[in-house]
Amino acid sequence: MTGEFSRRSFLKYTALTAVAVAGSSLLTGCSGYAPVQHAPGTSNVVLKVVSTLDMVECHADDDGSNATTIFKLVVTNGRNNALEVTKANFAVKAEGYLADQNDKLQVTSPDALSYQVKKGETVTYYVQAKGLNALTDGPVTLTFYPDLQYSEFNANWELTADVLVPEESGPSTT
């Protein structure tokens, strides 16, 4: 080997280097997107779908049994393609508790579940987690997957008891 570097070799290695650099930058786009909010009344925007946690209600008997937490989630589709929202699009987690596609999770909507949400439409969903009292079993995480094909993109609300306790009203002045 003479140690010379021809113009042809230089161009060949320059092109290979450019392809390697361009290819490595594509790998950074493989991660998901999962924003986390920490209070009711807040919104997430994932895959052009706006989801707002409108309300959280906690119910239990006096002895703590029959606990249920209900999340009211308002979803607006900003995508060109319709969304099919089913029970599988939701999950509720707490320490020692998971409600996803099992009997602990119930999802209802006045507009009908498994309805195709078209672009620009807004639909309200009630996500009921049976056996969970978010006031005592927290922190609780509600997850909404706008498109199950891309489950790494999801909207999350991590809620602690202090943001769920209703503010005490002052004494009546009437």
PDB file of C-alpha atoms in Angstrom, residues 83-168:
ATOM      1  CA  LEU A  83     -60.441   7.212  16.289  1.00  0.00           C
ATOM      2  CA  GLU A  84     -62.014   4.040  17.529  1.00  0.00           C
ATOM      3  CA  VAL A  85     -62.125   4.293  21.307  1.00  0.00           C
ATOM      4  CA  THR A  86     -62.867   1.156  23.339  1.00  0.00           C
ATOM      5  CA  LYS A  87     -62.157  -0.094  26.837  1.00  0.00           C
ATOM      6  CA  ALA A  88     -58.662  -1.066  25.626  1.00  0.00           C
ATOM      7  CA  ASN A  89     -57.728   2.626  25.231  1.00  0.00           C
ATOM      8  CA  PHE A  90     -57.736   3.169  29.012  1.00  0.00           C
ATOM      9  CA  ALA A  91     -55.779   1.960  32.044  1.00  0.00           C
ATOM     10  CA  VAL A  92     -55.835   2.901  35.728  1.00  0.00           C
ATOM     11  CA  LYS A  93     -52.872   2.079  37.963  1.00  0.00           C
ATOM     12  CA  ALA A  94     -52.021   2.491  41.631  1.00  0.00           C
ATOM     13  CA  GLU A  95     -49.676   0.634  43.929  1.00  0.00           C
ATOM     14  CA  GLY A  96     -50.899  -2.954  43.962  1.00  0.00           C
ATOM     15  CA  TYR A  97     -53.770  -2.109  41.587  1.00  0.00           C
ATOM     16  CA  LEU A  98     -54.174  -2.347  37.822  1.00  0.00           C
ATOM     17  CA  ALA A  99     -57.364  -1.925  35.848  1.00  0.00           C
ATOM     18  CA  ASP A 100     -56.955  -2.218  32.115  1.00  0.00           C
ATOM     19  CA  GLN A 101     -58.869  -4.772  30.093  1.00  0.00           C
ATOM     20  CA  ASN A 102     -60.048  -6.725  33.135  1.00  0.00           C
ATOM     21  CA  ASP A 103     -63.308  -6.661  35.076  1.00  0.00           C
ATOM     22  CA  LYS A 104     -62.068  -3.851  37.357  1.00  0.00           C
ATOM     23  CA  LEU A 105     -62.348  -1.341  34.509  1.00  0.00           C
ATOM     24  CA  GLN A 106     -65.618  -0.134  33.052  1.00  0.00           C
ATOM     25  CA  VAL A 107     -65.794   2.548  30.364  1.00  0.00           C
ATOM     26  CA  THR A 108     -69.043   4.172  29.343  1.00  0.00           C
ATOM     27  CA  SER A 109     -69.985   7.066  27.122  1.00  0.00           C
ATOM     28  CA  PRO A 110     -73.309   8.751  26.523  1.00  0.00           C
ATOM     29  CA  ASP A 111     -72.287   8.860  22.855  1.00  0.00           C
ATOM     30  CA  ALA A 112     -71.702   5.066  22.708  1.00  0.00           C
ATOM     31  CA  LEU A 113     -68.485   3.215  23.316  1.00  0.00           C
ATOM     32  CA  SER A 114     -66.599   1.857  20.311  1.00  0.00           C
ATOM     33  CA  TYR A 115     -67.875   4.789  18.290  1.00  0.00           C
ATOM     34  CA  GLN A 116     -65.690   6.217  15.515  1.00  0.00           C
ATOM     35  CA  VAL A 117     -64.696   9.702  16.708  1.00  0.00           C
ATOM     36  CA  LYS A 118     -64.333  11.755  13.539  1.00  0.00           C
ATOM     37  CA  LYS A 119     -62.075  14.773  13.067  1.00  0.00           C
ATOM     38  CA  GLY A 120     -63.272  17.716  15.135  1.00  0.00           C
ATOM     39  CA  GLU A 121     -65.710  15.670  17.243  1.00  0.00           C
ATOM     40  CA  THR A 122     -65.684  15.705  21.030  1.00  0.00           C
ATOM     41  CA  VAL A 123     -66.787  12.693  23.058  1.00  0.00           C
ATOM     42  CA  THR A 124     -67.007  12.260  26.840  1.00  0.00           C
ATOM     43  CA  TYR A 125     -65.956   8.992  28.473  1.00  0.00           C
ATOM     44  CA  TYR A 126     -66.543   7.846  32.037  1.00  0.00           C
ATOM     45  CA  VAL A 127     -63.789   5.503  33.194  1.00  0.00           C
ATOM     46  CA  GLN A 128     -64.766   3.590  36.326  1.00  0.00           C
ATOM     47  CA  ALA A 129     -62.101   1.784  38.370  1.00  0.00           C
ATOM     48  CA  LYS A 130     -63.794  -0.706  40.687  1.00  0.00           C
ATOM     49  CA  GLY A 131     -62.096  -1.517  43.971  1.00  0.00           C
ATOM     50  CA  LEU A 132     -60.033   1.694  43.940  1.00  0.00           C
ATOM     51  CA  ASN A 133     -60.415   4.713  46.181  1.00  0.00           C
ATOM     52  CA  ALA A 134     -58.090   7.349  44.725  1.00  0.00           C
ATOM     53  CA  LEU A 135     -58.208   9.299  47.991  1.00  0.00           C
ATOM     54  CA  THR A 136     -56.643   6.464  50.005  1.00  0.00           C
ATOM     55  CA  ASP A 137     -54.978   4.177  47.442  1.00  0.00           C
ATOM     56  CA  GLY A 138     -52.983   6.851  45.601  1.00  0.00           C
ATOM     57  CA  PRO A 139     -51.104   8.059  43.834  1.00  0.00           C
ATOM     58  CA  VAL A 140     -53.292   6.941  40.950  1.00  0.00           C
ATOM     59  CA  THR A 141     -52.389   7.115  37.258  1.00  0.00           C
ATOM     60  CA  LEU A 142     -55.013   7.296  34.519  1.00  0.00           C
ATOM     61  CA  THR A 143     -53.624   6.524  31.060  1.00  0.00           C
ATOM     62  CA  PHE A 144     -55.376   7.167  27.747  1.00  0.00           C
ATOM     63  CA  TYR A 145     -53.985   5.631  24.554  1.00  0.00           C
ATOM     64  CA  PRO A 146     -55.402   7.643  21.608  1.00  0.00           C
ATOM     65  CA  ASP A 147     -54.222   5.088  19.044  1.00  0.00           C
ATOM     66  CA  LEU A 148     -53.558   1.519  20.188  1.00  0.00           C
ATOM     67  CA  GLN A 149     -51.302   0.945  17.196  1.00  0.00           C
ATOM     68  CA  TYR A 150     -48.906   3.498  18.723  1.00  0.00           C
ATOM     69  CA  SER A 151     -49.235   2.678  22.426  1.00  0.00           C
ATOM     70  CA  GLU A 152     -45.939   4.390  23.249  1.00  0.00           C
ATOM     71  CA  PHE A 153     -47.818   7.658  22.655  1.00  0.00           C
ATOM     72  CA  ASN A 154     -50.222   8.133  25.558  1.00  0.00           C
ATOM     73  CA  ALA A 155     -51.689  10.775  27.844  1.00  0.00           C
ATOM     74  CA  ASN A 156     -51.269  10.364  31.600  1.00  0.00           C
ATOM     75  CA  TRP A 157     -52.668  11.938  34.733  1.00  0.00           C
ATOM     76  CA  GLU A 158     -50.828  11.095  37.943  1.00  0.00           C
ATOM     77  CA  LEU A 159     -53.108  12.106  40.784  1.00  0.00           C
ATOM     78  CA  THR A 160     -52.422  12.284  44.503  1.00  0.00           C
ATOM     79  CA  ALA A 161     -55.035  12.586  47.235  1.00  0.00           C
ATOM     80  CA  ASP A 162     -54.240  16.252  47.908  1.00  0.00           C
ATOM     81  CA  VAL A 163     -55.381  17.319  44.396  1.00  0.00           C
ATOM     82  CA  LEU A 164     -58.506  15.151  44.590  1.00  0.00           C
ATOM     83  CA  VAL A 165     -59.852  16.313  47.958  1.00  0.00           C
ATOM     84  CA  PRO A 166     -62.538  18.933  47.376  1.00  0.00           C
ATOM     85  CA  GLU A 167     -61.789  22.289  48.924  1.00  0.00           C
ATOM     86  CA  GLU A 168     -63.678  22.923  52.131  1.00  0.00           C
TER      87      GLU A 168
END
